Backbone as ProteinMPNN parsed JSONL, in Angstrom:
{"seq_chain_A": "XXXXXXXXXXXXXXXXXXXXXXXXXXXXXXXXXXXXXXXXXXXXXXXXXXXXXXXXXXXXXXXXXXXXXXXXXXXXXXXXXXXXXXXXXXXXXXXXXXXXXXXXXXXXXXXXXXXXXXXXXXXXXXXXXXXXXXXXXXXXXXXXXXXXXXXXXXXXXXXXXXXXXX", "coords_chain_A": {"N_chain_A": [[97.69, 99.019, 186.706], [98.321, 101.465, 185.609], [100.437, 100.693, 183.818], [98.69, 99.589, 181.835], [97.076, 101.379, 180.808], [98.859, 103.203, 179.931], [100.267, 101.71, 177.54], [98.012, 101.583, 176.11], [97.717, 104.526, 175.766], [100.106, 104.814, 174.209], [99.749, 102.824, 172.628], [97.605, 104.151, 170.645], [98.734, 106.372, 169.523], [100.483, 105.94, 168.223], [99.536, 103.998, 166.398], [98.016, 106.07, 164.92], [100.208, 107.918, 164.263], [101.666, 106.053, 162.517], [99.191, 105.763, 160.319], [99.268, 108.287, 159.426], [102.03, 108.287, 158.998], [101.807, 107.041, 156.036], [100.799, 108.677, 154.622], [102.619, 110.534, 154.028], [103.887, 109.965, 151.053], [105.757, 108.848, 148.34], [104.901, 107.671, 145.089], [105.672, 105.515, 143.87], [105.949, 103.048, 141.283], [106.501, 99.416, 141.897], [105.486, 99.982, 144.864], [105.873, 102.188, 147.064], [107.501, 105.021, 148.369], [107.249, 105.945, 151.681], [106.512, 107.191, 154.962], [106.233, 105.241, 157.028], [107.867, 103.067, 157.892], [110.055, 104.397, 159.642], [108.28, 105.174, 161.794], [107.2, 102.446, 162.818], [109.783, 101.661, 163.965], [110.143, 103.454, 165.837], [107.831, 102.919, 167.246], [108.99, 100.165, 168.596], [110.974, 101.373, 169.994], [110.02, 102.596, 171.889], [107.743, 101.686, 172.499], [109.131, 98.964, 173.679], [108.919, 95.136, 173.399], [106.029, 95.672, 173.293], [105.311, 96.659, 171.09], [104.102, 95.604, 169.057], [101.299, 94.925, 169.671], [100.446, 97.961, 168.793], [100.806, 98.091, 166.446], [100.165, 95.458, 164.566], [97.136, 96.068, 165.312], [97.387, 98.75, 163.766], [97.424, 97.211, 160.957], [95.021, 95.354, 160.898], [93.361, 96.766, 161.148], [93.455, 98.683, 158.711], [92.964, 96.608, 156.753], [90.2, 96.321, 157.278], [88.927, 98.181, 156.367], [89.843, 100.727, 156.477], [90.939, 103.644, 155.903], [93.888, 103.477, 155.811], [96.328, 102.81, 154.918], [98.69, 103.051, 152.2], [98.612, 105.889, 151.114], [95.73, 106.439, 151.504], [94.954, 104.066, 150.709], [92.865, 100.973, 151.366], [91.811, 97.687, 152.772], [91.505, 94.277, 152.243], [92.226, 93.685, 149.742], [95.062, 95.285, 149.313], [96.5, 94.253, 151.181], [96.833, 91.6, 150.024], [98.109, 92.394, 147.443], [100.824, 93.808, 145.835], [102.417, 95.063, 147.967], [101.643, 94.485, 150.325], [103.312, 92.085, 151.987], [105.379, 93.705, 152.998], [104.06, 95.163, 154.804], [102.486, 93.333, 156.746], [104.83, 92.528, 157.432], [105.951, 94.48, 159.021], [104.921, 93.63, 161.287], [106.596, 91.377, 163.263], [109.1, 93.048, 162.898], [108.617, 95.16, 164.246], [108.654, 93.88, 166.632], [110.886, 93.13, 167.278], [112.255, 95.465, 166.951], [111.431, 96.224, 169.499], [112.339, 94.144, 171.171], [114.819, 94.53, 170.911], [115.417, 96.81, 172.014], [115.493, 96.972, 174.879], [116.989, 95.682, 176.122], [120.184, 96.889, 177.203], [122.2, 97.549, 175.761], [124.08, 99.405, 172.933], [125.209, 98.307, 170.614], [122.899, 96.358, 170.636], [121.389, 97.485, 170.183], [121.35, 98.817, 167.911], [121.748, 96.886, 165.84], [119.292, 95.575, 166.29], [117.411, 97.327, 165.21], [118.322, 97.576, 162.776], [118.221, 94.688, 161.825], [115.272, 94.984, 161.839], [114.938, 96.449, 159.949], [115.871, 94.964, 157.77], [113.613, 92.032, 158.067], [111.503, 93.306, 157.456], [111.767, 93.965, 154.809], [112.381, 91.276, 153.853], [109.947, 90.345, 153.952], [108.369, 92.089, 152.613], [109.918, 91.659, 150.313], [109.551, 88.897, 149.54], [106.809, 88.664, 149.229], [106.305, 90.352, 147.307], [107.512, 89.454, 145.026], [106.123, 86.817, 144.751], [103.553, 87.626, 144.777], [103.386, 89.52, 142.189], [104.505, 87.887, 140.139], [107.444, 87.981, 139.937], [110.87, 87.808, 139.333], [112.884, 86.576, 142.141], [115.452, 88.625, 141.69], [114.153, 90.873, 140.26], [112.185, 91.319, 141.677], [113.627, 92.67, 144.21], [115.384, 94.566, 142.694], [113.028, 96.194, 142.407], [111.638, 96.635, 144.798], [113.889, 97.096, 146.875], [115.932, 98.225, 146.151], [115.254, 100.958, 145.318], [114.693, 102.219, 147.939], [116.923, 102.107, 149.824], [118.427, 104.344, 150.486], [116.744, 106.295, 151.687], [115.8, 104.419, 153.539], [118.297, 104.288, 155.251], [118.6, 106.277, 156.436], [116.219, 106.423, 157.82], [116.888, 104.975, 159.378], [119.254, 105.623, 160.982], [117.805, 108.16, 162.158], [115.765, 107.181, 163.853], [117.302, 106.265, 165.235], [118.622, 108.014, 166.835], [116.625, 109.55, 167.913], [115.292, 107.625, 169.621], [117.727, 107.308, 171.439], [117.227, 109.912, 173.13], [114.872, 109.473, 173.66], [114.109, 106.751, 174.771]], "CA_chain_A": [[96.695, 99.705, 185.896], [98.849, 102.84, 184.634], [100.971, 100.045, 182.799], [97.917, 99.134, 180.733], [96.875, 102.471, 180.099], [100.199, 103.438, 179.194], [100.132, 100.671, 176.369], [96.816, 102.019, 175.548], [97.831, 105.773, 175.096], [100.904, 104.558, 173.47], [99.3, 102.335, 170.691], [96.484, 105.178, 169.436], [99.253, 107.184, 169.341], [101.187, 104.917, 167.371], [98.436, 103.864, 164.803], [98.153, 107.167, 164.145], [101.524, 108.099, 163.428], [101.872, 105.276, 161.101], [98.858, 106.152, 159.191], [100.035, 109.311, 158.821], [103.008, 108.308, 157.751], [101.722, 106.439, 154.946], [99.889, 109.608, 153.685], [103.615, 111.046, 153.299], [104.158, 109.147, 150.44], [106.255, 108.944, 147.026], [104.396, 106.429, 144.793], [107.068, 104.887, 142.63], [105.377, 101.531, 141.534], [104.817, 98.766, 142.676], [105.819, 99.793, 146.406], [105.789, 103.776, 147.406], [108.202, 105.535, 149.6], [106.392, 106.159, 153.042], [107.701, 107.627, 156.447], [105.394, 103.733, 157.785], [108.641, 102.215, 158.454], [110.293, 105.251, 160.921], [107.433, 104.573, 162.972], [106.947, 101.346, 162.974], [110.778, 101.311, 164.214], [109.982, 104.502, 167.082], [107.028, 102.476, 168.131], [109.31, 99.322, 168.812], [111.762, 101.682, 170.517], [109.072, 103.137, 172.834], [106.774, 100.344, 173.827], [109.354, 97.535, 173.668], [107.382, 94.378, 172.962], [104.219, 95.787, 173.015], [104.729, 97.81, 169.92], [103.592, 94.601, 168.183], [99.653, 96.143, 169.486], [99.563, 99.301, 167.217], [101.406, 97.704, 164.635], [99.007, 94.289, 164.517], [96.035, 96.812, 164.954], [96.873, 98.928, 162.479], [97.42, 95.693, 159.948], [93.791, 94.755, 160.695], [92.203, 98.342, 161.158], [93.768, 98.535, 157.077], [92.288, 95.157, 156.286], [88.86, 96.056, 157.823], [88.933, 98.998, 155.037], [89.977, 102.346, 157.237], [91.937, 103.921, 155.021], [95.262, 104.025, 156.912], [97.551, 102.315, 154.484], [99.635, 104.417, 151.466], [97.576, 107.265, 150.032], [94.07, 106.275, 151.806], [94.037, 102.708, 150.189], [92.265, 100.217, 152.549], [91.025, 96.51, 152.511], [92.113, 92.774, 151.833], [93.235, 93.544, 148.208], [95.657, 95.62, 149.822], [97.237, 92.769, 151.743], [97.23, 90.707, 148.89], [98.496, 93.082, 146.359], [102.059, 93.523, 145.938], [102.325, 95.656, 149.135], [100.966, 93.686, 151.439], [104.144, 91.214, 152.727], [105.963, 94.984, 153.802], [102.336, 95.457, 155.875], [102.756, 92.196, 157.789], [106.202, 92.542, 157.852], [105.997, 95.593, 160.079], [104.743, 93.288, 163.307], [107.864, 91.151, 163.608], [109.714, 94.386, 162.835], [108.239, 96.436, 165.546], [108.998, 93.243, 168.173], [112.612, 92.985, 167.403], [113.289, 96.579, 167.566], [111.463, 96.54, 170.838], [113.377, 93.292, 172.014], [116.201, 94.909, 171.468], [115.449, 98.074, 173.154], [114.878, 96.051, 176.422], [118.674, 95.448, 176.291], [120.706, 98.078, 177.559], [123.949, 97.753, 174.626], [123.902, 100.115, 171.925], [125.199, 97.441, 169.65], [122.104, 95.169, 169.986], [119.661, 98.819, 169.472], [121.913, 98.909, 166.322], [121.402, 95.315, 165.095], [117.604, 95.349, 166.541], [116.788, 98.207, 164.078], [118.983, 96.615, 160.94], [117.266, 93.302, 161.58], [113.769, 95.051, 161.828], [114.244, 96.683, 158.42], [115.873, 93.146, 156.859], [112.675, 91.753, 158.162], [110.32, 93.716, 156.798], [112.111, 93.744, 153.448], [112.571, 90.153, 153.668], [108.622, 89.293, 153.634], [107.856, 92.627, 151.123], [110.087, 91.013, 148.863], [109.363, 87.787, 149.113], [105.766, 88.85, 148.728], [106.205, 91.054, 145.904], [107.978, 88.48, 143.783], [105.384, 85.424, 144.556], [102.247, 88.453, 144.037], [103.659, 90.016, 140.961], [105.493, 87.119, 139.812], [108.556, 88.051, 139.733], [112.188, 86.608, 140.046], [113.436, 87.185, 143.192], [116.314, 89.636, 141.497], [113.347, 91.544, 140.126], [111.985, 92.153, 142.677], [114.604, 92.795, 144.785], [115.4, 95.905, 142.309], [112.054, 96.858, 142.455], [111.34, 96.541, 146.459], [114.842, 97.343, 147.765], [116.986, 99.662, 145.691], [114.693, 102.337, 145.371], [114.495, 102.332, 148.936], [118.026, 101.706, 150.367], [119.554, 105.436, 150.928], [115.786, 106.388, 152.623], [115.957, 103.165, 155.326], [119.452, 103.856, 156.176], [118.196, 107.993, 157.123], [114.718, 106.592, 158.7], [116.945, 103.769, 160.626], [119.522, 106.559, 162.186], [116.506, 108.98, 162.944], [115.013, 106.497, 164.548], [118.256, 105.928, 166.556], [118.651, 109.589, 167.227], [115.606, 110.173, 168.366], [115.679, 106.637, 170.728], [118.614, 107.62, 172.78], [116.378, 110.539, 173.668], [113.511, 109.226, 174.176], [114.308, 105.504, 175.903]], "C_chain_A": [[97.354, 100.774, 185.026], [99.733, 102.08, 183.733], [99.965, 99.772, 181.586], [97.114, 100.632, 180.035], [97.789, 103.326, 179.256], [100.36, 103.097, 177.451], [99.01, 101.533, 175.377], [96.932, 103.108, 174.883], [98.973, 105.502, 173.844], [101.017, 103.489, 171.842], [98.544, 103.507, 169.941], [97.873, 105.749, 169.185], [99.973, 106.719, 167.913], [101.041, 104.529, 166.07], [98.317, 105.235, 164.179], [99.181, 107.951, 163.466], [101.951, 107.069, 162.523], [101.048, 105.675, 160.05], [99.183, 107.176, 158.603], [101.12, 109.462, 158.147], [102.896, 107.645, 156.36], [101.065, 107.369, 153.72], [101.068, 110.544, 153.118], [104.149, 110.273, 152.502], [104.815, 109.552, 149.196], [105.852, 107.961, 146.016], [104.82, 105.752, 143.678], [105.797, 103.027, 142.686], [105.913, 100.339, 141.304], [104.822, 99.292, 144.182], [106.213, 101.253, 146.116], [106.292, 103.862, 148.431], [107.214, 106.13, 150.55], [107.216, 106.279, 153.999], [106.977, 106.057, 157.644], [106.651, 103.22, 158.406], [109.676, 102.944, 159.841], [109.494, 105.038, 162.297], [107.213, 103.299, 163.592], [108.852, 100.811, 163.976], [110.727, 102.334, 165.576], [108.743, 103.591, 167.587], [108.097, 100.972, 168.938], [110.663, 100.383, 170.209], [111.028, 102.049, 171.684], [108.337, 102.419, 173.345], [107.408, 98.832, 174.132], [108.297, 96.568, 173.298], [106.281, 94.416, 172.734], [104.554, 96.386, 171.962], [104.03, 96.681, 169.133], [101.773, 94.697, 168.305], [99.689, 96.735, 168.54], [99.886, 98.751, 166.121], [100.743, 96.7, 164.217], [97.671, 95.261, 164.426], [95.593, 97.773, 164.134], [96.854, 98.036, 161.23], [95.998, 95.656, 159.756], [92.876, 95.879, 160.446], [92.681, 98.522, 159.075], [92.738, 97.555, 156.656], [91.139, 95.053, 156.092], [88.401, 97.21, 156.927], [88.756, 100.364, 155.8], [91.278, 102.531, 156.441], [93.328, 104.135, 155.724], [96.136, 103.401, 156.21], [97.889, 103.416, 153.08], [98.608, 105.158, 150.936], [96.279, 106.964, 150.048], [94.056, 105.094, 151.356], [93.852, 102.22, 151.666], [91.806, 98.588, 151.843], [92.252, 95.254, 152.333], [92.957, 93.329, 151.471], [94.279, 94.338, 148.457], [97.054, 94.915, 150.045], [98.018, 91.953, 150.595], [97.741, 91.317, 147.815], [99.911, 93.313, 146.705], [102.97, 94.54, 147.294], [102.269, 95.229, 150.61], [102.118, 92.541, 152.156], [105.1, 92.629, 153.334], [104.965, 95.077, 154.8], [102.6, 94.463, 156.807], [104.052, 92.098, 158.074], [106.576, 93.454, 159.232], [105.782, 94.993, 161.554], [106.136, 92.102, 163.511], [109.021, 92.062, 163.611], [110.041, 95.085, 164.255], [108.955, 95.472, 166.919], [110.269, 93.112, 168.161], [113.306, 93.979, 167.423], [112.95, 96.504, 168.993], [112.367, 95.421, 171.784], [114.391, 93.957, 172.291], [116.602, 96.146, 172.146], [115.576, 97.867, 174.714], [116.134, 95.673, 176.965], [119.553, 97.206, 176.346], [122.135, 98.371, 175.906], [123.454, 98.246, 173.283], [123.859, 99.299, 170.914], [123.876, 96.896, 169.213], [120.953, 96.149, 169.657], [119.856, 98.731, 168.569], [121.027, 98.085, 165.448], [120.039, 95.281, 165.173], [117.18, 96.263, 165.26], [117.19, 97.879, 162.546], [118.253, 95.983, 161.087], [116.138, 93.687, 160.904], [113.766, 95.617, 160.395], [114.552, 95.433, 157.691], [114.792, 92.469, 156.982], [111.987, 92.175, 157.192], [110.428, 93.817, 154.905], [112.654, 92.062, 153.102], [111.472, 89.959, 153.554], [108.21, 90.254, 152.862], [108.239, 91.961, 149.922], [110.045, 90.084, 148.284], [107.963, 87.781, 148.366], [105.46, 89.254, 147.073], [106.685, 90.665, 144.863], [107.005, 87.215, 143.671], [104.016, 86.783, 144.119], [102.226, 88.979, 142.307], [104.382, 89.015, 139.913], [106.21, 87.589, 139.297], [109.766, 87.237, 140.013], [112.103, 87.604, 141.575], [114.497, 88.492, 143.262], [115.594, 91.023, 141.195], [112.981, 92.016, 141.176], [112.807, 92.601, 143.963], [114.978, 94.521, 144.137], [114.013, 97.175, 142.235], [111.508, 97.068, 143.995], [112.007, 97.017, 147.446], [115.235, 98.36, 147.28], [116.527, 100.703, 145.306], [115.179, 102.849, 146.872], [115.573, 102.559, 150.514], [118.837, 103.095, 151.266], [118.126, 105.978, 152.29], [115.789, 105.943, 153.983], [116.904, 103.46, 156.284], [119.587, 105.25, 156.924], [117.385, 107.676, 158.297], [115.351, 105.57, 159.985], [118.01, 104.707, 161.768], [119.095, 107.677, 162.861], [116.461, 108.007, 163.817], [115.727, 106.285, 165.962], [118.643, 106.688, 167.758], [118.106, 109.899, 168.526], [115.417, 109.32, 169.664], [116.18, 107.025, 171.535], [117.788, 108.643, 173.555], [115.459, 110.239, 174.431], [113.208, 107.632, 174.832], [114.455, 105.595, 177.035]], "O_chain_A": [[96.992, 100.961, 183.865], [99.946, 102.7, 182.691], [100.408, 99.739, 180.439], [96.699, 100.738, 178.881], [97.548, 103.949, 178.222], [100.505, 103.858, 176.495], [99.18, 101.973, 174.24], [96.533, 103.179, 173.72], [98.768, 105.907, 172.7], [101.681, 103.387, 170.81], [98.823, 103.792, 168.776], [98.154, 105.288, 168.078], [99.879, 107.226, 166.795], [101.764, 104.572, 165.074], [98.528, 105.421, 162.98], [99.075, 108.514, 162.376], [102.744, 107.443, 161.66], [101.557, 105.963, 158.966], [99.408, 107.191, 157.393], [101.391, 110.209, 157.208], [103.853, 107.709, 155.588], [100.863, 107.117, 152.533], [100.893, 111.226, 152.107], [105.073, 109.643, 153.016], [104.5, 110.686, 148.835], [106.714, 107.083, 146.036], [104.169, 105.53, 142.657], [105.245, 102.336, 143.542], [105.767, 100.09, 140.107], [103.846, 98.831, 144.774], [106.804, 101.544, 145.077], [105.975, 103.193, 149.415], [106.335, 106.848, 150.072], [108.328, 105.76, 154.095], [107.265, 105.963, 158.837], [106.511, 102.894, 159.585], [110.007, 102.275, 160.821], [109.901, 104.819, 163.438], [107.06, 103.16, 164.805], [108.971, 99.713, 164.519], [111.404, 101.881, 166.499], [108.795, 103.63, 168.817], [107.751, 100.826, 170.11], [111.039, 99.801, 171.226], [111.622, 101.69, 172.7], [108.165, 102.384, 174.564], [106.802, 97.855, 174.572], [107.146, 96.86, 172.973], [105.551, 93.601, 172.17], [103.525, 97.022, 171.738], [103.162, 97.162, 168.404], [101.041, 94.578, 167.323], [99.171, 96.394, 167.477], [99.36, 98.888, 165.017], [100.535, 96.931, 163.026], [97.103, 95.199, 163.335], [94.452, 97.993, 163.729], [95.996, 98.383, 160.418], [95.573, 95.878, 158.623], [91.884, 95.903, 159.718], [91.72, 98.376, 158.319], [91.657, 97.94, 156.21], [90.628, 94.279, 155.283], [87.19, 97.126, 156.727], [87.709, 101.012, 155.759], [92.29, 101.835, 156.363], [93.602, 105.258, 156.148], [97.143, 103.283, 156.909], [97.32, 104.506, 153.022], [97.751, 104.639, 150.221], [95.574, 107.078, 149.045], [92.915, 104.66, 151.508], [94.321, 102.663, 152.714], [91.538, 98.403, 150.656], [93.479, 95.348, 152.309], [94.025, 93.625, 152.006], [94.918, 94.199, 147.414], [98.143, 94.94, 149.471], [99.207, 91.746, 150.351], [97.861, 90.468, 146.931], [100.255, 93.034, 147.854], [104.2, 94.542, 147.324], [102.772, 95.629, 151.66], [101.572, 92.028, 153.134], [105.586, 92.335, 154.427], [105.47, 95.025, 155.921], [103.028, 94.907, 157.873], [104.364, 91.497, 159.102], [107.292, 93.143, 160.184], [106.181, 95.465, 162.619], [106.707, 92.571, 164.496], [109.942, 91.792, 164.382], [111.009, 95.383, 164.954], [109.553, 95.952, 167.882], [110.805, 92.953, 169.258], [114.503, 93.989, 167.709], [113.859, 96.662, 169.808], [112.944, 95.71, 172.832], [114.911, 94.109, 173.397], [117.673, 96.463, 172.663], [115.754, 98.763, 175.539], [116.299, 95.38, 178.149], [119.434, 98.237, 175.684], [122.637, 99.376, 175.401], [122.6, 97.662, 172.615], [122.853, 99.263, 170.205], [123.522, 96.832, 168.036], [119.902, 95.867, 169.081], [118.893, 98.537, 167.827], [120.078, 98.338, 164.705], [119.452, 94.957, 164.14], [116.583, 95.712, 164.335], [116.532, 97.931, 161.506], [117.195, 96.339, 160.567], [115.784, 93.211, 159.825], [112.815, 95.379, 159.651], [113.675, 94.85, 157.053], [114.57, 91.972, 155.878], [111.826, 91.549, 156.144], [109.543, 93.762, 154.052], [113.295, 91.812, 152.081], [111.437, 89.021, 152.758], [107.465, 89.75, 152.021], [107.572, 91.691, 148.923], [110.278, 89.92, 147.086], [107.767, 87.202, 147.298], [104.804, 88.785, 146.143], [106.49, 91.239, 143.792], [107.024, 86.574, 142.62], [103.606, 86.705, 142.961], [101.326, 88.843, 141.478], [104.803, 89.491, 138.859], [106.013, 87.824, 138.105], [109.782, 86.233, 140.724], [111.596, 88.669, 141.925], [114.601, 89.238, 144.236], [116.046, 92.093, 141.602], [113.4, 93.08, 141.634], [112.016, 92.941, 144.843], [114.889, 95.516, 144.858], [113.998, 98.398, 142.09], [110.751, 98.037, 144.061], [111.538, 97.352, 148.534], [114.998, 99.448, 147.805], [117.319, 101.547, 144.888], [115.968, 103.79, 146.971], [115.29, 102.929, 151.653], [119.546, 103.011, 152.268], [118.376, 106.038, 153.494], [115.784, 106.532, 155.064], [116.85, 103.238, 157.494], [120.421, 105.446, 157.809], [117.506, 108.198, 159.405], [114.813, 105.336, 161.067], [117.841, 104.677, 162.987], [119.65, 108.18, 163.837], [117.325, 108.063, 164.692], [115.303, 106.18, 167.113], [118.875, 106.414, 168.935], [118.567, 110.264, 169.608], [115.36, 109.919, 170.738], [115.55, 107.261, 172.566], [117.581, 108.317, 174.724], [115.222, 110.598, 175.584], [112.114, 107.397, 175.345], [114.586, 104.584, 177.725]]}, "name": "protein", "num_of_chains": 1, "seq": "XXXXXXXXXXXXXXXXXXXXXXXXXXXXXXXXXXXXXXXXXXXXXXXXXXXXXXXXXXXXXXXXXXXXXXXXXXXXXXXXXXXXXXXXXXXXXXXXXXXXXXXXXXXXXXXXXXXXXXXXXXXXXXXXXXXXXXXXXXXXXXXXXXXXXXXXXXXXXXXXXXXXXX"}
């Protein structure tokens, strides 16, 4: 029972620190710097596998039009707008940092947290080049290289803060 409540305290908590981080935002367009992906990488470190809960529930709690995605937007068009493959990206994200938290070797925390941002910038940008039609190089400069010196701060926070708190 205290395992499932655990889960429980540890997703609200979760959802809420993501939306919040989406309200710290920089809104370069099409895709706005957000602290969404720090979390989404501390929830995978903290609930192992389960982080894929808050991070799936906030997806849908967005979807269902609670403002919790960048700067209060909410809904579908969201999803579907050139934003929206980073958003779904975040729940394979969250399960492969937590896989690899579940493993004791620093290496594979390393690699688990690289992967989880290659992930998530592997289905934003695929998204954001089939939504916006773009090339793939396009968007690639528009999805990634804004974003590149940020990820590689929010991915050794994240690591930081892990050893601590694992």
């Amino acid at each position: 029972m205290m395992h499932r409540a655990r889960i429980l305290a540890h997703s609200s908590t979760f959802i809420a620190l993501i939306a919040a981080g989406s309200w710290l935002s920089i809104p370069l367009p099409p895709v706005p710097i957000t602290l969404q992906t720090l979390f989404i990488l501390l929830a995978g470190i903290v609930m192992k596998r389960y982080a894929a809960i808050p991070v799936t529930l906030f997806v849908l709690l967005g979807a269902a039009g609670l403002p919790v995605f960048h700067n209060g937007t909410a809904g579908l068009g969201v999803l579907l707008g050139p934003t929206g493959g980073f958003l779904v990206g975040f729940i394979p994200a969250a399960v492969i940092v937590g896989l690899a938290y579940e493993r004791q070797s620093k290496a594979c925390r390393v690699g688990g947290l690289l992967a989880a941002t290659f992930v998530t910038y592997l289905f934003g940008v695929s998204w954001l080049a089939w939504s916006a039609s773009l090339s793939p190089a396009q968007a690639v400069l528009l999805g990634v290289a804004p974003f590149v010196v940020g990820e590689v701060v929010k991915v050794a926070a994240a690591y930081v803060i892990g050893e601590r708190v694992a």
